[in-house]
Short mmCIF file of N, CA and C in Angstrom, two decimals:
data_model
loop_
_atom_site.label_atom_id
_atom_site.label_comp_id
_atom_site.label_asym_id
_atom_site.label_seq_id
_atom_site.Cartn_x
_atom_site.Cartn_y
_atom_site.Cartn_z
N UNK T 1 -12.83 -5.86 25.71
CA UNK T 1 -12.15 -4.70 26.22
C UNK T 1 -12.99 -4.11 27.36
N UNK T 2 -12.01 -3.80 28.32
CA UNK T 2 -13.16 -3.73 29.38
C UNK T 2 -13.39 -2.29 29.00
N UNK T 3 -14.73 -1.19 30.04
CA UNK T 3 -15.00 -0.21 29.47
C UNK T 3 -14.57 1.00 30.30
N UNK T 4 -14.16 2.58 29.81
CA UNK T 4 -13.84 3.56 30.61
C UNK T 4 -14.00 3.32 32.02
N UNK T 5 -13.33 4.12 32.52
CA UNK T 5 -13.67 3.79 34.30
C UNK T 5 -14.85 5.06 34.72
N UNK T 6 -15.58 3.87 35.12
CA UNK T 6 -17.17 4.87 35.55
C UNK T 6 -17.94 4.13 34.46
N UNK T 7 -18.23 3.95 33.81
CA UNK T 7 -18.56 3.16 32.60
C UNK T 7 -19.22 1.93 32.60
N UNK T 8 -19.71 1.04 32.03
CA UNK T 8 -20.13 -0.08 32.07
C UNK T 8 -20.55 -0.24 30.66
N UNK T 9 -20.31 -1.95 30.44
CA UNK T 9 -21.28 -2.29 29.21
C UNK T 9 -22.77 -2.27 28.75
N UNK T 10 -23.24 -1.87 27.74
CA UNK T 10 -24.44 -1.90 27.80
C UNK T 10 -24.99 -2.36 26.03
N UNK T 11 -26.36 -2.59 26.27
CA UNK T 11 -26.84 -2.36 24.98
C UNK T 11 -27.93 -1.34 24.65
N UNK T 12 -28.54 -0.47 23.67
CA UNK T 12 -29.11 0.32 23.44
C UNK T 12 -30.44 -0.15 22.20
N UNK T 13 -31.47 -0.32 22.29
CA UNK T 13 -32.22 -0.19 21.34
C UNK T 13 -33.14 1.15 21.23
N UNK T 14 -33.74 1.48 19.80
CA UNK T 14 -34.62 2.40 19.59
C UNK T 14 -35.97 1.53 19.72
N UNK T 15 -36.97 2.77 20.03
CA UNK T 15 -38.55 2.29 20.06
C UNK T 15 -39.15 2.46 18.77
N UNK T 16 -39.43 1.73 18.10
CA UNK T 16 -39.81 2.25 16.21
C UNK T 16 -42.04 1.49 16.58
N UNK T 17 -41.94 2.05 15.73
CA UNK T 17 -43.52 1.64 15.26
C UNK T 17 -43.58 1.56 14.14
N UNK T 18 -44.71 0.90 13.40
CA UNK T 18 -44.51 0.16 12.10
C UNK T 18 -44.46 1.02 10.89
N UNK T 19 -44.08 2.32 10.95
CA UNK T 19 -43.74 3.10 10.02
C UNK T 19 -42.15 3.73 10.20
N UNK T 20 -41.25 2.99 11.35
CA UNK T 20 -39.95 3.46 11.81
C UNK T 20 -40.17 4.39 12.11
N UNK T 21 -41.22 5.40 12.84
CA UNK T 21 -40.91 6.25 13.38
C UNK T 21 -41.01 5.98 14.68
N UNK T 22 -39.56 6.92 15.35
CA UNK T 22 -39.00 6.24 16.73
C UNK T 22 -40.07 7.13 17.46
N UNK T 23 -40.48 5.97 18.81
CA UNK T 23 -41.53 6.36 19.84
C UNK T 23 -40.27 6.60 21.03
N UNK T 24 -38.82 6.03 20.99
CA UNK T 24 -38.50 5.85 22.52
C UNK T 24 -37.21 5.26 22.29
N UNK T 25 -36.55 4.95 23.17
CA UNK T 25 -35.36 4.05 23.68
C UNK T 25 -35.21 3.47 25.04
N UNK T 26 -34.38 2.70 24.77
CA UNK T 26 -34.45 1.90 26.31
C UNK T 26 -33.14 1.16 25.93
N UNK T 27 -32.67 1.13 26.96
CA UNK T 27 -31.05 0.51 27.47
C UNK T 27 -30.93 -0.51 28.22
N UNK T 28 -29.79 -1.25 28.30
CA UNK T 28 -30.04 -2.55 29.40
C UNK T 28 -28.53 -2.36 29.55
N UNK T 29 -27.96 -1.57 30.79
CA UNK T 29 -26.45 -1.85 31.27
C UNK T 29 -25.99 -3.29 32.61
N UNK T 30 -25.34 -3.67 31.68
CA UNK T 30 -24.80 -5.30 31.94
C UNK T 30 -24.28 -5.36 33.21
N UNK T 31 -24.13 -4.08 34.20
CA UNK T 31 -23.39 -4.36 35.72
C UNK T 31 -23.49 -2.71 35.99
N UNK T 32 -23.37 -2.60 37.44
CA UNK T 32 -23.84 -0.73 38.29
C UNK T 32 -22.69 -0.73 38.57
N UNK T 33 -22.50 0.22 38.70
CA UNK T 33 -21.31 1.13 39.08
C UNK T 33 -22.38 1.79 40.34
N UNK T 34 -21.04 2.60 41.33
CA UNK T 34 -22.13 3.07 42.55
C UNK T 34 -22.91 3.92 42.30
N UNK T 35 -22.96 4.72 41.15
CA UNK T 35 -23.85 6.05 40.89
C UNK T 35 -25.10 5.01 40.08
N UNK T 36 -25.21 3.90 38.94
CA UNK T 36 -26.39 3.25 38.95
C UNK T 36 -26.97 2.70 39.57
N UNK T 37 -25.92 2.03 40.94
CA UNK T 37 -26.62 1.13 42.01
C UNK T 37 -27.67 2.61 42.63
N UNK T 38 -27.12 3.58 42.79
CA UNK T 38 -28.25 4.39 43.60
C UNK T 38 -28.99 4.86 42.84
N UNK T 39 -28.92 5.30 41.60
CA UNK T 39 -29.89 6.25 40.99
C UNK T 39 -30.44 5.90 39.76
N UNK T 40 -29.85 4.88 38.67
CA UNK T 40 -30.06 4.72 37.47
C UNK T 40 -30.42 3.42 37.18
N UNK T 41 -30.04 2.30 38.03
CA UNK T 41 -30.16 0.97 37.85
C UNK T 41 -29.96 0.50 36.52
N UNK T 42 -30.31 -0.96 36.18
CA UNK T 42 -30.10 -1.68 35.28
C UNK T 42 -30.42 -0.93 33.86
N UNK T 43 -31.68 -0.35 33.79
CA UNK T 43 -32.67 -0.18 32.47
C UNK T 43 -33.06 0.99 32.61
N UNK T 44 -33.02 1.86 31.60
CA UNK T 44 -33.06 3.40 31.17
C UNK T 44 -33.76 3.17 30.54
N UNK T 45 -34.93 3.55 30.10
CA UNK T 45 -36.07 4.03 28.88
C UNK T 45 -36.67 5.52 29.02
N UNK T 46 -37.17 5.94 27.84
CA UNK T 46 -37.40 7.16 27.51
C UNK T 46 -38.92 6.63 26.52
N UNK T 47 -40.28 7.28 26.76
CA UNK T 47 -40.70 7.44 25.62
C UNK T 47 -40.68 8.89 24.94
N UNK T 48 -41.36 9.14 24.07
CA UNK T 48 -42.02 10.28 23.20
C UNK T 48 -43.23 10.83 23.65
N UNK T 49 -43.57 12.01 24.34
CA UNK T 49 -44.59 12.38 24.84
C UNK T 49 -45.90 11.90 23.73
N UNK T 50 -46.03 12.22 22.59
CA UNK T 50 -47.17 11.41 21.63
C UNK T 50 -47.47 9.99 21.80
N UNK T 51 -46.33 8.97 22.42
CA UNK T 51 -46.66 7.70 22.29
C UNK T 51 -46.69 7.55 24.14
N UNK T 52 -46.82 7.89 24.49
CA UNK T 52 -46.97 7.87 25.78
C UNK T 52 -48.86 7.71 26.27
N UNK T 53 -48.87 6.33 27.04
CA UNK T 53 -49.99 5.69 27.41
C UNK T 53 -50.51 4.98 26.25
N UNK T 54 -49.93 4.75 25.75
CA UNK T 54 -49.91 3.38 24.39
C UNK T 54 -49.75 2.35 24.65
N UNK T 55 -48.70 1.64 25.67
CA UNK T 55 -48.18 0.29 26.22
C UNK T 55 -46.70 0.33 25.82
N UNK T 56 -46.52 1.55 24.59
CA UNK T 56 -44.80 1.20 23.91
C UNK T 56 -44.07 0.74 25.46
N UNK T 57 -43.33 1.75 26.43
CA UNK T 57 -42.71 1.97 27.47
C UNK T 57 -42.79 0.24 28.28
N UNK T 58 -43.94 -0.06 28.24
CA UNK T 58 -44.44 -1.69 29.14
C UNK T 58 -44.39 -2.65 27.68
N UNK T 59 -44.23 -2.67 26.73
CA UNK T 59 -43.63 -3.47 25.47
C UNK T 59 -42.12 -3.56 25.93
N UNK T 60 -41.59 -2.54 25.61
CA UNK T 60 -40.27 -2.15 25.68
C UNK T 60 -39.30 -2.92 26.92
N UNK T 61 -40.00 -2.92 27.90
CA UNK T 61 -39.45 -3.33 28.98
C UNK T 61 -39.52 -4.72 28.50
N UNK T 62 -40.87 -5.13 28.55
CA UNK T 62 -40.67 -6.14 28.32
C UNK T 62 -39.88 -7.43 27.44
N UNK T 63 -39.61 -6.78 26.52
CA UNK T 63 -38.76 -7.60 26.05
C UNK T 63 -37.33 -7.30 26.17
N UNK T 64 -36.87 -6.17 26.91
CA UNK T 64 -35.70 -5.89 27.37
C UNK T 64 -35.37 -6.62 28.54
N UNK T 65 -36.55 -7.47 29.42
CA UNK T 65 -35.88 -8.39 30.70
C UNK T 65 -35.84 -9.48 29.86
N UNK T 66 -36.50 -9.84 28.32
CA UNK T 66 -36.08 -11.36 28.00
C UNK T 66 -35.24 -10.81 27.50
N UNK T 67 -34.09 -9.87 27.10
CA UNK T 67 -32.51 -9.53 26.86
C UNK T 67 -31.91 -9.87 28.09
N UNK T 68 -32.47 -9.62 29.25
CA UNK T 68 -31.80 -9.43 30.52
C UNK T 68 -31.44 -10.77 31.35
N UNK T 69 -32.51 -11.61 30.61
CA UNK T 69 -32.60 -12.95 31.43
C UNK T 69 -31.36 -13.72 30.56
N UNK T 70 -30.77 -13.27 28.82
CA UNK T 70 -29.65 -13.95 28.49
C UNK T 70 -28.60 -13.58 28.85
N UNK T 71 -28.24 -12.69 29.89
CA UNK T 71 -27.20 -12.49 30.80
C UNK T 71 -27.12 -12.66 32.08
N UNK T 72 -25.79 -12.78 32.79
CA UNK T 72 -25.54 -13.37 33.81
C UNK T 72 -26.30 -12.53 35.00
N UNK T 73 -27.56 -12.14 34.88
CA UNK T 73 -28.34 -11.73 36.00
C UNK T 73 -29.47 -12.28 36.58
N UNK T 74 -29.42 -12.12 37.83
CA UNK T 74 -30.28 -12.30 38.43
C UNK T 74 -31.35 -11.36 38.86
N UNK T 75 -31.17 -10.34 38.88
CA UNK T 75 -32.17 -9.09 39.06
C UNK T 75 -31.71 -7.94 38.30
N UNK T 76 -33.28 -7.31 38.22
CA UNK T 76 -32.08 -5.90 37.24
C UNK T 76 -32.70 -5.10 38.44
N UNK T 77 -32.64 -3.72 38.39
CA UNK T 77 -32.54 -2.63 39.19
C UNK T 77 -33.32 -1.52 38.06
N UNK T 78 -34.33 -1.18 38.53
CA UNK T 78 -35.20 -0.31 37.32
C UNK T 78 -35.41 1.00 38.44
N UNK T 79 -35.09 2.25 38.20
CA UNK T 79 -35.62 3.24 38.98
C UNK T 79 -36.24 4.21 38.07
N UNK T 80 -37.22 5.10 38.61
CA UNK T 80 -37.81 6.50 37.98
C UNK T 80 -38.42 7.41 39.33
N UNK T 81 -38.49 8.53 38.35
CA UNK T 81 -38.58 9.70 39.60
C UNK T 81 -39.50 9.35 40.47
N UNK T 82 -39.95 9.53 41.52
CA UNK T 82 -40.26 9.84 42.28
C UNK T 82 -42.08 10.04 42.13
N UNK T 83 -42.39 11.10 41.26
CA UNK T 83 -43.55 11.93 41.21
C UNK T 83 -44.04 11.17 39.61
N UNK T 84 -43.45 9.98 38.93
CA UNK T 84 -43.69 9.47 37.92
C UNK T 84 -44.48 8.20 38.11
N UNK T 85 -45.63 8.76 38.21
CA UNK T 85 -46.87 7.11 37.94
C UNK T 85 -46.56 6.03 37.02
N UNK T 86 -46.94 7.09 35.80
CA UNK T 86 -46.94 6.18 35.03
C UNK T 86 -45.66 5.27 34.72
N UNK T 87 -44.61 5.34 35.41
CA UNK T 87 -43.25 4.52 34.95
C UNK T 87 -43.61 3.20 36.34
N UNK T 88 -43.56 4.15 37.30
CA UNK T 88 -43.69 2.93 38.18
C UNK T 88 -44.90 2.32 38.35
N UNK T 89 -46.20 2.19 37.31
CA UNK T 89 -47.12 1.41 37.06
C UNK T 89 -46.06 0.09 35.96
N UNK T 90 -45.49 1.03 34.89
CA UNK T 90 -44.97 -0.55 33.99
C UNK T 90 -44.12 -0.98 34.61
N UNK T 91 -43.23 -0.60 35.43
CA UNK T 91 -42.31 -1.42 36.20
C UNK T 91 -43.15 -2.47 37.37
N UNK T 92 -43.85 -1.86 38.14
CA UNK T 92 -44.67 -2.82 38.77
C UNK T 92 -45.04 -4.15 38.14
N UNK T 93 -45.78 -3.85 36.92
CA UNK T 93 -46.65 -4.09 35.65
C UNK T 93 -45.38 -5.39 35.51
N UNK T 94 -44.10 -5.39 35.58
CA UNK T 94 -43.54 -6.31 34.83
C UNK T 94 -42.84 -7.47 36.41
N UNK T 95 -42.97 -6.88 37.38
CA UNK T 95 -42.59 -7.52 38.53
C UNK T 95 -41.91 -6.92 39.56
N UNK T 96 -41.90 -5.39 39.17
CA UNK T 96 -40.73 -4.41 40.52
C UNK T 96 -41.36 -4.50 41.80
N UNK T 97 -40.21 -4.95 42.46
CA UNK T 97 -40.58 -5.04 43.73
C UNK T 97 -39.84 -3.37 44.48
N UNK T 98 -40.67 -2.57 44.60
CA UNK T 98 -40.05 -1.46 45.62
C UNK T 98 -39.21 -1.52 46.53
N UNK T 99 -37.49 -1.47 46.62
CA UNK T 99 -36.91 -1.26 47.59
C UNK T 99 -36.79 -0.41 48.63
N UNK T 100 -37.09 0.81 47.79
CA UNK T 100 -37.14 2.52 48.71
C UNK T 100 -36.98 3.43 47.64
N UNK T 101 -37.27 4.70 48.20
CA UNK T 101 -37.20 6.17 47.61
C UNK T 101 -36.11 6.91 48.40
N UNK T 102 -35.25 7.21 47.29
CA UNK T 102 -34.09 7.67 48.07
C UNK T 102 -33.95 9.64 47.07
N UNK T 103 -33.32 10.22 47.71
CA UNK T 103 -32.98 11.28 47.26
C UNK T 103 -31.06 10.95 46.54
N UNK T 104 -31.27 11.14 45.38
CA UNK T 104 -29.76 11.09 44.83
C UNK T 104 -29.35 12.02 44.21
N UNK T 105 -28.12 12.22 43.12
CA UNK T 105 -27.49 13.47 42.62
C UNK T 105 -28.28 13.03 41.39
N UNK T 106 -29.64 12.89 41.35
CA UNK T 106 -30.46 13.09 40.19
C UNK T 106 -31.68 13.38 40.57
N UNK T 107 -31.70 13.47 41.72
CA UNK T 107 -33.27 13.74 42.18
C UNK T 107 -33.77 12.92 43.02
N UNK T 108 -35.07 13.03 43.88
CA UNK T 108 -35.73 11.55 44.11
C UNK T 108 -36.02 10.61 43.71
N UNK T 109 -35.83 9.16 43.46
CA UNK T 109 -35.91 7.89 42.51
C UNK T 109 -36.77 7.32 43.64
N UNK T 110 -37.62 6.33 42.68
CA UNK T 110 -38.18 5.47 43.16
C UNK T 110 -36.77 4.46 42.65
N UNK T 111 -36.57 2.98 43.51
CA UNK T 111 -36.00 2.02 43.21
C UNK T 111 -36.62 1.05 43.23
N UNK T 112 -36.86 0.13 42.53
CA UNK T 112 -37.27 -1.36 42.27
C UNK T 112 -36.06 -2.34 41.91
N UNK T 113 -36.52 -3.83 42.20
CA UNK T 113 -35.69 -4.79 41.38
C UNK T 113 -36.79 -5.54 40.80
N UNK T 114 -36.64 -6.25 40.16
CA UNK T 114 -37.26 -7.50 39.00
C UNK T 114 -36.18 -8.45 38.97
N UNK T 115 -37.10 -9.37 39.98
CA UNK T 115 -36.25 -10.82 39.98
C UNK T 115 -36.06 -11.25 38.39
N UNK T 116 -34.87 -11.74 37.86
CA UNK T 116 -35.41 -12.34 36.49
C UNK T 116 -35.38 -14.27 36.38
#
């Protein structure tokens, strides 16, 4: 069934640690619409300020591009703000190549892709 208009398919996992308590989430949407092509790209993650500078966030990714590589893609599209190091260290960290910094209806984004 295809999905709402504006919409796209996606999948959603939680970030757990070995007591299930959730550190995070992270998303992998299967195709952009024009508002992800500019501002949200492929992969959404969130950590938990406590688990933050742990590696969860650069775990997370990581095994969310070997989700990414069993679909019909060739690159995903990873963005974060602007004034956010530490995101665009694990995105680097996993292969983002910087396209540009654009101002969008979410703020300034950094944009990357990751060949997969």
């Amino acid at each position: 069934m295809p999905p709402a208009a504006g919409l796209v398919h996606a999948a959603y996992w939680w970030i757990l640690d070995e007591n299930d308590t959730v550190l995070g989430a992270i998303s992998l949407r299967y195709a952009l619409t024009d508002f992800l092509l500019q501002a949200a790209g492929h992969v959404g993650y969130s950590t938990r300020p406590s688990a933050r500078g742990c590696g969860v966030a650069s775990w997370a990714l990581g095994e969310v591009l070997g989700a990414a590589r069993l679909r019909p893609l060739d690159s995903v599209l990873i963005t974060c703000d602007d004034e956010n190091a530490a995101s665009a260290r694990v995105i680097e960290k996993h292969g983002g190549v910087l396209e540009d910094v654009r101002e969008t209806s979410i703020g300034l984004k950094r944009r990357y892709w990751i060949a997969l």
